[in-house]
Coordinates of N, CA and C in Angstrom, one line a residue:
Q62 N 0.4 -10.4 -35.9 CA 1.6 -10.7 -35.3 C 2.0 -12.0 -34.9
V63 N 2.9 -12.6 -34.9 CA 3.1 -14.0 -34.5 C 3.5 -14.2 -33.0
R64 N 2.9 -14.9 -32.0 CA 2.9 -14.7 -30.8 C 2.9 -16.6 -30.4
L65 N 4.0 -17.0 -29.8 CA 3.9 -18.3 -28.6 C 4.2 -17.9 -27.4
V66 N 3.4 -18.5 -26.5 CA 3.4 -18.4 -25.2 C 3.6 -19.4 -24.3
E67 N 4.5 -19.6 -23.7 CA 4.4 -20.9 -22.9 C 4.0 -20.6 -21.7
S68 N 3.9 -21.7 -20.8 CA 3.1 -21.8 -19.5 C 3.3 -23.1 -18.9
G69 N 3.0 -23.1 -17.3 CA 3.1 -24.5 -16.8 C 4.3 -24.6 -16.1
G70 N 5.5 -24.0 -16.2 CA 6.7 -24.2 -15.7 C 6.6 -23.8 -14.1
K71 N 7.1 -24.5 -13.3 CA 6.8 -24.4 -11.7 C 8.1 -25.1 -11.1
L72 N 8.3 -24.9 -9.6 CA 8.7 -25.9 -9.0 C 8.4 -27.0 -8.6
V73 N 9.1 -28.1 -8.8 CA 8.4 -29.5 -8.6 C 9.5 -30.5 -7.9
Q74 N 9.3 -31.4 -7.3 CA 10.1 -32.4 -6.6 C 10.6 -33.2 -7.6
P75 N 12.0 -33.8 -7.3 CA 12.4 -34.7 -8.1 C 11.5 -36.0 -8.2
G76 N 11.3 -36.7 -9.3 CA 10.0 -37.6 -9.7 C 8.6 -37.5 -9.9
G77 N 8.8 -36.0 -9.8 CA 7.2 -35.4 -10.2 C 7.1 -35.2 -11.6
S78 N 5.7 -34.7 -11.6 CA 5.6 -34.4 -13.4 C 5.0 -33.0 -13.3
L79 N 4.8 -32.8 -14.4 CA 4.8 -31.4 -15.1 C 4.2 -31.3 -16.6
R80 N 3.4 -30.5 -16.7 CA 2.7 -30.4 -18.3 C 3.0 -28.8 -19.0
L81 N 3.6 -28.5 -19.7 CA 4.0 -27.3 -20.3 C 3.1 -27.5 -21.5
S82 N 2.5 -26.1 -21.9 CA 1.8 -25.7 -22.8 C 2.3 -24.5 -23.5
C83 N 2.1 -24.7 -24.8 CA 2.5 -23.6 -25.8 C 1.4 -23.1 -26.7
V84 N 0.9 -21.9 -26.2 CA -0.3 -21.5 -27.5 C 0.4 -20.4 -28.6
A85 N -0.1 -20.8 -29.6 CA 0.2 -19.9 -30.8 C -0.6 -19.1 -31.3
S86 N -0.5 -18.0 -31.8 CA -1.6 -17.1 -32.5 C -0.8 -16.6 -33.6
G87 N -1.5 -16.1 -34.8 CA -1.1 -15.3 -35.8 C -0.2 -15.9 -36.7
L88 N -0.4 -17.7 -36.8 CA 0.2 -18.3 -37.6 C -0.6 -19.3 -38.0
S89 N -0.3 -20.1 -39.3 CA -1.2 -21.0 -39.5 C -0.5 -22.4 -38.8
F90 N -0.9 -22.5 -37.7 CA -0.5 -23.4 -36.9 C -0.4 -24.9 -37.1
S91 N -1.2 -25.4 -37.7 CA -1.3 -26.7 -38.2 C -0.2 -27.2 -39.4
F92 N 0.1 -25.9 -39.9 CA 1.3 -26.4 -41.2 C 2.5 -26.3 -40.9
Y93 N 2.8 -26.1 -39.4 CA 4.2 -26.2 -38.9 C 4.4 -27.4 -38.0
D94 N 5.5 -27.9 -38.1 CA 6.2 -28.6 -37.2 C 6.7 -27.9 -36.2
M95 N 6.5 -28.5 -35.0 CA 6.6 -27.4 -33.7 C 7.8 -28.4 -32.6
A96 N 8.6 -27.7 -31.7 CA 9.5 -28.4 -31.1 C 9.6 -27.8 -29.9
W97 N 10.2 -28.2 -28.5 CA 10.6 -27.9 -27.4 C 11.9 -27.8 -27.1
Y98 N 12.4 -26.8 -26.8 CA 14.2 -26.6 -26.3 C 14.0 -26.4 -25.0
R99 N 15.1 -26.4 -24.5 CA 15.6 -26.0 -23.1 C 16.7 -25.1 -22.7
Q100 N 17.2 -24.5 -22.0 CA 18.4 -23.7 -21.8 C 18.8 -23.6 -20.3
V101 N 19.7 -24.0 -20.1 CA 20.3 -23.6 -18.5 C 21.6 -22.6 -18.8
P102 N 21.4 -21.9 -17.9 CA 22.4 -20.8 -17.7 C 23.9 -21.0 -18.0
G103 N 24.6 -20.5 -18.9 CA 26.0 -20.9 -19.4 C 26.1 -22.1 -20.2
R104 N 24.7 -22.6 -20.5 CA 25.2 -23.7 -21.9 C 24.3 -23.2 -23.0
Q105 N 24.4 -23.9 -24.0 CA 23.3 -23.8 -25.3 C 22.0 -24.1 -25.1
R106 N 21.3 -23.5 -25.8 CA 19.9 -24.0 -25.9 C 19.9 -25.6 -26.6
E107 N 19.1 -26.4 -25.7 CA 19.3 -27.9 -26.2 C 18.0 -28.3 -26.8
Y108 N 17.8 -29.0 -27.6 CA 16.6 -29.6 -28.2 C 16.2 -30.7 -27.1
V109 N 15.0 -30.6 -27.1 CA 14.1 -31.7 -26.2 C 13.3 -32.6 -27.1
A110 N 12.4 -32.2 -27.7 CA 11.5 -32.9 -28.3 C 10.7 -32.1 -29.7
E111 N 10.2 -33.1 -30.5 CA 9.9 -32.5 -31.9 C 8.3 -33.2 -32.1
I112 N 7.0 -32.4 -32.7 CA 6.2 -33.0 -33.2 C 5.8 -32.5 -34.5
T113 N 5.8 -33.5 -35.7 CA 5.4 -33.0 -37.0 C 4.1 -32.4 -37.1
R114 N 3.8 -31.7 -38.2 CA 2.5 -31.4 -38.4 C 1.6 -32.5 -38.7
S115 N 2.1 -33.6 -39.3 CA 1.4 -34.7 -39.2 C 1.2 -35.7 -37.9
G116 N 2.0 -35.2 -37.0 CA 1.8 -35.9 -35.5 C 3.1 -36.9 -35.3
A117 N 4.0 -37.0 -36.0 CA 5.2 -37.9 -35.7 C 6.1 -37.1 -34.8
T118 N 6.8 -37.9 -33.9 CA 7.3 -37.4 -32.8 C 8.6 -37.7 -32.7
D119 N 9.7 -37.2 -32.1 CA 11.2 -37.4 -31.9 C 11.4 -36.9 -30.7
Y120 N 12.3 -37.6 -29.9 CA 12.9 -37.1 -28.7 C 14.4 -36.9 -28.5
A121 N 14.9 -36.2 -28.0 CA 16.1 -36.1 -27.5 C 16.4 -37.4 -26.3
D122 N 17.5 -38.0 -26.4 CA 18.0 -39.2 -25.6 C 17.6 -38.8 -23.9
S123 N 17.6 -37.5 -23.7 CA 17.4 -37.4 -22.4 C 16.0 -37.1 -21.8
A124 N 15.1 -37.1 -22.9 CA 13.7 -37.3 -22.8 C 12.7 -38.6 -23.0
K125 N 13.6 -39.2 -23.8 CA 13.1 -40.5 -24.1 C 12.7 -41.3 -22.6
G126 N 11.2 -41.8 -22.9 CA 10.6 -42.9 -22.0 C 10.2 -42.0 -20.9
R127 N 10.5 -40.5 -20.6 CA 9.8 -39.9 -19.7 C 9.1 -38.6 -20.2
F128 N 9.2 -38.0 -21.4 CA 8.4 -37.0 -22.0 C 7.5 -37.4 -22.8
A129 N 6.4 -36.6 -23.1 CA 5.7 -37.0 -24.4 C 5.1 -35.7 -24.8
I130 N 5.5 -35.3 -26.1 CA 5.2 -34.1 -26.7 C 3.6 -34.4 -27.4
S131 N 2.7 -33.4 -27.7 CA 1.5 -33.6 -28.2 C 1.2 -32.3 -28.8
R132 N 0.0 -32.2 -29.7 CA -0.4 -30.9 -30.0 C -2.0 -31.1 -30.3
D133 N -2.7 -30.2 -30.2 CA -4.1 -29.8 -30.6 C -4.3 -28.6 -31.4
D134 N -4.5 -28.9 -33.0 CA -4.5 -28.0 -33.6 C -5.3 -27.2 -33.8
A135 N -6.6 -27.2 -33.0 CA -7.9 -26.7 -33.0 C -7.8 -25.7 -32.0
K136 N -6.9 -25.9 -31.1 CA -6.5 -25.0 -29.8 C -5.2 -24.3 -30.3
K137 N -4.6 -24.6 -31.3 CA -3.2 -23.9 -31.5 C -2.3 -24.1 -30.3
T138 N -2.4 -25.2 -29.9 CA -1.7 -25.5 -28.7 C -0.6 -26.8 -28.7
M139 N 0.5 -26.7 -28.3 CA 1.3 -28.0 -28.2 C 1.7 -28.1 -26.6
Y140 N 2.0 -29.5 -26.3 CA 2.1 -29.5 -25.2 C 3.5 -30.4 -24.6
L141 N 4.1 -30.6 -23.5 CA 5.2 -31.3 -23.3 C 4.7 -32.0 -21.9
Q142 N 4.3 -33.1 -21.8 CA 4.2 -33.8 -20.5 C 5.4 -34.3 -20.2
M143 N 5.8 -33.9 -18.8 CA 7.0 -34.4 -18.4 C 6.9 -35.2 -17.0
N144 N 7.4 -36.4 -16.9 CA 7.1 -37.5 -15.7 C 8.6 -37.7 -15.4
S145 N 8.9 -38.3 -14.3 CA 10.0 -38.9 -13.4 C 11.2 -37.5 -13.8
L146 N 10.7 -36.6 -13.1 CA 11.6 -35.3 -13.4 C 12.8 -35.5 -12.5
K147 N 14.1 -34.8 -13.1 CA 15.1 -34.9 -12.5 C 15.7 -33.4 -12.2
P148 N 16.5 -33.3 -11.1 CA 17.0 -31.8 -11.2 C 18.0 -31.4 -12.4
E149 N 18.7 -32.7 -13.2 CA 19.1 -32.0 -14.5 C 18.3 -31.4 -15.2
D150 N 16.7 -31.7 -15.1 CA 15.8 -31.1 -16.2 C 15.4 -29.6 -15.9
T151 N 16.1 -29.1 -14.9 CA 15.8 -27.7 -14.7 C 16.3 -26.8 -15.7
A152 N 15.6 -25.8 -16.2 CA 15.9 -25.0 -17.4 C 14.6 -24.3 -17.5
V153 N 14.9 -23.3 -18.6 CA 13.7 -22.5 -19.0 C 13.7 -23.2 -20.5
Y154 N 12.2 -23.4 -20.7 CA 12.0 -24.4 -22.0 C 11.0 -23.3 -22.7
Y155 N 11.6 -23.6 -23.9 CA 10.9 -22.5 -24.9 C 10.3 -23.6 -26.3
C156 N 9.4 -22.9 -26.8 CA 8.8 -23.3 -27.9 C 9.0 -23.0 -29.2
T157 N 8.9 -23.3 -30.2 CA 9.3 -23.0 -31.6 C 8.6 -23.5 -32.6
A158 N 8.3 -23.0 -33.8 CA 7.7 -23.4 -35.0 C 9.0 -23.5 -35.7
R159 N 9.2 -24.8 -36.2 CA 10.2 -25.5 -36.5 C 10.9 -24.7 -37.8
Y160 N 12.2 -24.5 -38.0 CA 12.6 -23.6 -39.1 C 12.0 -22.2 -39.4
S161 N 11.6 -21.9 -38.3 CA 11.1 -20.0 -38.3 C 11.8 -19.6 -37.3
T162 N 11.6 -18.3 -37.3 CA 12.2 -17.1 -36.1 C 11.2 -17.1 -35.0
Y163 N 10.4 -17.9 -35.1 CA 9.4 -17.6 -33.9 C 9.8 -18.7 -32.8
W164 N 9.9 -17.8 -31.6 CA 10.2 -18.5 -30.4 C 9.2 -18.0 -29.5
G165 N 8.7 -18.5 -28.3 CA 8.3 -18.1 -27.1 C 9.4 -17.4 -26.2
Q166 N 8.9 -17.0 -25.0 CA 9.8 -16.4 -24.2 C 10.3 -17.3 -23.2
G167 N 9.6 -18.6 -23.1 CA 10.1 -19.2 -22.3 C 9.3 -19.5 -20.5
T168 N 9.2 -20.6 -20.2 CA 8.7 -20.7 -19.0 C 9.7 -21.6 -18.1
Q169 N 10.0 -21.1 -16.9 CA 10.9 -21.8 -15.9 C 10.5 -22.9 -15.4
V170 N 11.1 -24.2 -15.4 CA 10.9 -25.7 -14.5 C 12.2 -25.7 -13.6
T171 N 11.7 -25.7 -12.4 CA 12.9 -26.2 -11.3 C 12.5 -27.1 -10.7
V172 N 13.5 -28.3 -10.7 CA 13.1 -29.6 -10.1 C 14.2 -29.6 -9.2
S173 N 13.7 -29.7 -7.8 CA 14.7 -29.8 -6.5 C 13.5 -29.8 -5.6
S174 N 14.5 -30.7 -4.5 CA 13.8 -30.9 -3.1 C 14.0 -30.0 -2.1

């Protein structure tokens, strides 16, 4: 059974940093491109960042210069390092194995003073 589990979300002040993790099981993790998305109530799920199986990265404009995506295939884990957080980053963050039906249940990030 495939499972993706996000963790690390919490309340953080504007300008602060946070690292999210996504741990995968039940799939050949190293063969998948992986991505982070986020969703705010009332809005569509929004692309944040991607890391391919070869390690190439891509970021949404909103994330460029502030976020860094990485992966550790031995641990079947990908990460999202978020710096200089803004209130507009508040959302539920989800991980996915690209172009599959596999999604985690999300982790809440709240940026507020």
